[in-house]
């Protein structure tokens, strides 16, 4: 594995972003965070977000970096609090299918995946994976309307990769929730 650490500044203090692993051409943040996010760094992020909500600047700000920085910590915390959740964060649909195959080979019968659209930006959906009676169920929950480009692209890519990889006895479905209203909500 190849690890990298990115140093960021917050209120004059530097903080480290999560570790990453080399996934071929894509670097994917991992839920196996070696150290926790320190309280000062988290406080700084929260204060900045609160300030941007109060002054209205949030509408014009891209939160991609913050979302990708925080997601591995949120996943690790969710798995710590709810171990049966088996939550994983993947950066692309190709990584999703690889993770589903790995999960199935490990004998795990239920897991959730937070999947990003890949190298073209950030848009995240959630996938529920279950094995029932030897058959694989994969359900993609799309938070936005599939009439938008990012959500449609992620949904179609997911369906295409699952079909191409021919997961044995796999049943795939998509659920369009249409509850996301802003590009600021594409990640967390």
mmCIF file of C-alpha atoms in Angstrom, residues 3-183:
data_model
loop_
_atom_site.group_PDB
_atom_site.id
_atom_site.type_symbol
_atom_site.label_atom_id
_atom_site.label_comp_id
_atom_site.label_asym_id
_atom_site.label_seq_id
_atom_site.Cartn_x
_atom_site.Cartn_y
_atom_site.Cartn_z
ATOM 1 C CA UNK A 3 0.116 6.093 1.911
ATOM 2 C CA UNK A 4 0.147 9.857 1.583
ATOM 3 C CA UNK A 5 -0.692 12.574 4.023
ATOM 4 C CA UNK A 6 -1.793 16.020 2.988
ATOM 5 C CA UNK A 7 -1.109 18.896 5.328
ATOM 6 C CA UNK A 8 -3.783 21.570 5.578
ATOM 7 C CA UNK A 9 -3.965 24.775 7.539
ATOM 8 C CA UNK A 10 -6.781 25.845 9.816
ATOM 9 C CA UNK A 11 -6.616 28.960 11.971
ATOM 10 C CA UNK A 12 -2.839 29.065 11.693
ATOM 11 C CA UNK A 13 -2.581 25.442 12.831
ATOM 12 C CA UNK A 14 -1.738 22.651 10.445
ATOM 13 C CA UNK A 15 -3.773 19.483 10.433
ATOM 14 C CA UNK A 16 -3.381 16.231 8.588
ATOM 15 C CA UNK A 17 -5.960 14.803 6.270
ATOM 16 C CA UNK A 18 -6.745 11.079 6.262
ATOM 17 C CA UNK A 19 -4.429 8.508 4.819
ATOM 18 C CA UNK A 20 -5.063 7.219 1.341
ATOM 19 C CA UNK A 21 -4.208 4.062 -0.537
ATOM 20 C CA UNK A 22 -3.206 3.653 -4.135
ATOM 21 C CA UNK A 23 -6.073 2.119 -6.120
ATOM 22 C CA UNK A 24 -4.403 2.134 -9.519
ATOM 23 C CA UNK A 25 -5.102 5.545 -10.982
ATOM 24 C CA UNK A 26 -7.398 6.621 -8.137
ATOM 25 C CA UNK A 27 -6.494 7.474 -4.570
ATOM 26 C CA UNK A 28 -9.238 6.415 -2.232
ATOM 27 C CA UNK A 29 -9.638 7.655 1.348
ATOM 28 C CA UNK A 30 -9.990 4.726 3.694
ATOM 29 C CA UNK A 31 -12.199 4.179 6.709
ATOM 30 C CA UNK A 32 -9.271 2.519 8.505
ATOM 31 C CA UNK A 33 -8.070 5.847 9.862
ATOM 32 C CA UNK A 34 -4.873 5.308 11.824
ATOM 33 C CA UNK A 35 -5.454 8.206 14.182
ATOM 34 C CA UNK A 36 -8.529 10.156 15.020
ATOM 35 C CA UNK A 37 -9.262 13.617 13.772
ATOM 36 C CA UNK A 38 -8.032 15.852 16.539
ATOM 37 C CA UNK A 39 -10.601 17.894 18.409
ATOM 38 C CA UNK A 40 -9.017 21.219 17.461
ATOM 39 C CA UNK A 41 -9.141 20.429 13.742
ATOM 40 C CA UNK A 42 -12.758 19.303 13.995
ATOM 41 C CA UNK A 43 -13.699 22.406 15.992
ATOM 42 C CA UNK A 44 -12.061 24.582 13.346
ATOM 43 C CA UNK A 45 -14.006 22.894 10.544
ATOM 44 C CA UNK A 46 -17.302 23.208 12.437
ATOM 45 C CA UNK A 47 -16.695 26.884 13.263
ATOM 46 C CA UNK A 48 -15.866 27.636 9.628
ATOM 47 C CA UNK A 49 -19.016 25.846 8.422
ATOM 48 C CA UNK A 50 -21.195 27.641 10.988
ATOM 49 C CA UNK A 51 -19.724 30.985 9.941
ATOM 50 C CA UNK A 52 -20.411 30.244 6.266
ATOM 51 C CA UNK A 53 -24.003 29.295 7.061
ATOM 52 C CA UNK A 54 -24.530 32.493 9.070
ATOM 53 C CA UNK A 55 -23.021 34.838 6.460
ATOM 54 C CA UNK A 56 -24.665 32.996 3.543
ATOM 55 C CA UNK A 57 -21.399 32.274 1.739
ATOM 56 C CA UNK A 58 -22.035 28.499 1.874
ATOM 57 C CA UNK A 59 -24.106 28.708 -1.295
ATOM 58 C CA UNK A 60 -21.038 29.652 -3.371
ATOM 59 C CA UNK A 61 -18.471 27.423 -1.669
ATOM 60 C CA UNK A 62 -17.376 23.999 -2.833
ATOM 61 C CA UNK A 63 -17.133 21.567 0.070
ATOM 62 C CA UNK A 64 -15.597 18.731 -1.951
ATOM 63 C CA UNK A 65 -12.252 18.790 -0.153
ATOM 64 C CA UNK A 66 -13.843 18.974 3.290
ATOM 65 C CA UNK A 67 -16.286 16.180 2.459
ATOM 66 C CA UNK A 68 -13.547 13.907 1.140
ATOM 67 C CA UNK A 69 -11.334 14.786 4.113
ATOM 68 C CA UNK A 70 -14.027 14.040 6.681
ATOM 69 C CA UNK A 71 -15.702 10.991 5.107
ATOM 70 C CA UNK A 72 -13.149 8.380 6.285
ATOM 71 C CA UNK A 73 -13.438 9.678 9.852
ATOM 72 C CA UNK A 74 -17.245 9.622 9.687
ATOM 73 C CA UNK A 75 -17.188 6.072 8.299
ATOM 74 C CA UNK A 76 -14.779 4.923 11.014
ATOM 75 C CA UNK A 77 -16.971 6.524 13.698
ATOM 76 C CA UNK A 78 -20.147 4.951 12.273
ATOM 77 C CA UNK A 79 -18.514 1.503 12.213
ATOM 78 C CA UNK A 80 -17.243 1.977 15.756
ATOM 79 C CA UNK A 81 -20.711 2.914 16.997
ATOM 80 C CA UNK A 82 -22.589 0.368 14.844
ATOM 81 C CA UNK A 83 -20.211 -2.523 13.958
ATOM 82 C CA UNK A 84 -22.957 -4.452 12.156
ATOM 83 C CA UNK A 85 -23.264 -1.573 9.670
ATOM 84 C CA UNK A 86 -20.096 -2.694 7.825
ATOM 85 C CA UNK A 87 -19.828 0.711 6.145
ATOM 86 C CA UNK A 88 -17.150 1.359 3.525
ATOM 87 C CA UNK A 89 -16.261 4.465 1.513
ATOM 88 C CA UNK A 90 -15.210 3.987 -2.105
ATOM 89 C CA UNK A 91 -14.218 6.627 -4.635
ATOM 90 C CA UNK A 92 -15.615 5.016 -7.795
ATOM 91 C CA UNK A 93 -18.062 2.414 -9.048
ATOM 92 C CA UNK A 94 -15.143 0.211 -10.117
ATOM 93 C CA UNK A 95 -13.878 0.236 -6.537
ATOM 94 C CA UNK A 96 -17.457 -0.454 -5.393
ATOM 95 C CA UNK A 97 -17.692 -3.652 -7.425
ATOM 96 C CA UNK A 98 -14.247 -4.777 -6.216
ATOM 97 C CA UNK A 99 -15.323 -4.118 -2.624
ATOM 98 C CA UNK A 100 -18.588 -6.015 -3.123
ATOM 99 C CA UNK A 101 -16.646 -8.997 -4.490
ATOM 100 C CA UNK A 102 -14.176 -8.851 -1.566
ATOM 101 C CA UNK A 103 -17.007 -8.536 0.944
ATOM 102 C CA UNK A 104 -18.829 -11.503 -0.570
ATOM 103 C CA UNK A 105 -15.633 -13.622 -0.601
ATOM 104 C CA UNK A 106 -15.082 -12.802 3.092
ATOM 105 C CA UNK A 107 -18.485 -14.319 3.845
ATOM 106 C CA UNK A 108 -20.027 -11.019 4.954
ATOM 107 C CA UNK A 109 -23.733 -11.048 4.160
ATOM 108 C CA UNK A 110 -24.598 -7.396 4.756
ATOM 109 C CA UNK A 111 -22.711 -4.147 4.155
ATOM 110 C CA UNK A 112 -23.238 -0.539 3.131
ATOM 111 C CA UNK A 113 -21.080 1.465 0.754
ATOM 112 C CA UNK A 114 -20.773 5.195 0.304
ATOM 113 C CA UNK A 115 -19.753 5.548 -3.349
ATOM 114 C CA UNK A 116 -18.437 8.630 -5.128
ATOM 115 C CA UNK A 117 -18.901 9.201 -8.851
ATOM 116 C CA UNK A 118 -15.153 8.994 -9.498
ATOM 117 C CA UNK A 119 -12.622 11.323 -11.057
ATOM 118 C CA UNK A 120 -15.118 13.787 -12.535
ATOM 119 C CA UNK A 121 -15.935 15.410 -9.207
ATOM 120 C CA UNK A 122 -17.970 14.598 -6.174
ATOM 121 C CA UNK A 123 -21.414 13.146 -5.991
ATOM 122 C CA UNK A 124 -22.130 10.462 -3.467
ATOM 123 C CA UNK A 125 -24.789 7.772 -3.264
ATOM 124 C CA UNK A 126 -25.278 4.935 -0.811
ATOM 125 C CA UNK A 127 -25.386 1.260 -1.746
ATOM 126 C CA UNK A 128 -26.937 -1.468 0.381
ATOM 127 C CA UNK A 129 -25.448 -4.937 -0.172
ATOM 128 C CA UNK A 130 -27.014 -8.130 1.148
ATOM 129 C CA UNK A 131 -26.776 -11.835 0.497
ATOM 130 C CA UNK A 132 -30.096 -13.631 0.889
ATOM 131 C CA UNK A 133 -30.552 -17.308 0.066
ATOM 132 C CA UNK A 134 -27.226 -17.248 -1.811
ATOM 133 C CA UNK A 135 -28.304 -14.357 -4.024
ATOM 134 C CA UNK A 136 -26.725 -10.893 -3.997
ATOM 135 C CA UNK A 137 -28.944 -7.834 -3.636
ATOM 136 C CA UNK A 138 -27.432 -4.443 -4.506
ATOM 137 C CA UNK A 139 -29.627 -1.356 -4.044
ATOM 138 C CA UNK A 140 -28.340 2.119 -4.939
ATOM 139 C CA UNK A 141 -29.998 4.947 -3.002
ATOM 140 C CA UNK A 142 -29.633 8.180 -4.980
ATOM 141 C CA UNK A 143 -30.217 11.262 -2.788
ATOM 142 C CA UNK A 144 -30.821 13.651 -5.710
ATOM 143 C CA UNK A 145 -33.051 13.518 -8.758
ATOM 144 C CA UNK A 146 -31.643 11.357 -11.541
ATOM 145 C CA UNK A 147 -32.533 14.101 -14.024
ATOM 146 C CA UNK A 148 -29.355 15.943 -12.906
ATOM 147 C CA UNK A 149 -26.076 15.043 -14.639
ATOM 148 C CA UNK A 150 -23.990 13.844 -11.650
ATOM 149 C CA UNK A 151 -26.649 11.602 -10.108
ATOM 150 C CA UNK A 152 -27.628 10.146 -13.486
ATOM 151 C CA UNK A 153 -23.989 9.468 -14.366
ATOM 152 C CA UNK A 154 -23.295 7.752 -11.047
ATOM 153 C CA UNK A 155 -26.451 5.627 -11.281
ATOM 154 C CA UNK A 156 -25.779 4.576 -14.881
ATOM 155 C CA UNK A 157 -22.108 3.841 -14.200
ATOM 156 C CA UNK A 158 -23.034 1.700 -11.210
ATOM 157 C CA UNK A 159 -25.591 -0.290 -13.187
ATOM 158 C CA UNK A 160 -23.230 -0.720 -16.165
ATOM 159 C CA UNK A 161 -20.254 -1.885 -14.081
ATOM 160 C CA UNK A 162 -22.349 -4.347 -12.078
ATOM 161 C CA UNK A 163 -23.787 -5.788 -15.308
ATOM 162 C CA UNK A 164 -20.359 -5.916 -16.998
ATOM 163 C CA UNK A 165 -18.708 -7.646 -14.041
ATOM 164 C CA UNK A 166 -21.513 -10.223 -14.007
ATOM 165 C CA UNK A 167 -21.686 -10.693 -10.272
ATOM 166 C CA UNK A 168 -23.225 -14.143 -9.756
ATOM 167 C CA UNK A 169 -26.927 -14.162 -8.865
ATOM 168 C CA UNK A 170 -26.899 -10.382 -8.462
ATOM 169 C CA UNK A 171 -30.065 -8.333 -8.415
ATOM 170 C CA UNK A 172 -29.633 -4.569 -8.807
ATOM 171 C CA UNK A 173 -32.149 -1.805 -8.127
ATOM 172 C CA UNK A 174 -32.008 1.978 -7.842
ATOM 173 C CA UNK A 175 -34.067 4.174 -5.548
ATOM 174 C CA UNK A 176 -34.304 7.869 -6.401
ATOM 175 C CA UNK A 177 -34.886 9.757 -3.148
ATOM 176 C CA UNK A 178 -34.930 13.306 -4.606
ATOM 177 C CA UNK A 179 -34.121 14.935 -1.250
ATOM 178 C CA UNK A 180 -30.842 16.681 -2.154
ATOM 179 C CA UNK A 181 -31.401 20.272 -3.230
ATOM 180 C CA UNK A 182 -27.929 21.800 -3.525
ATOM 181 C CA UNK A 183 -24.515 20.936 -4.911
#
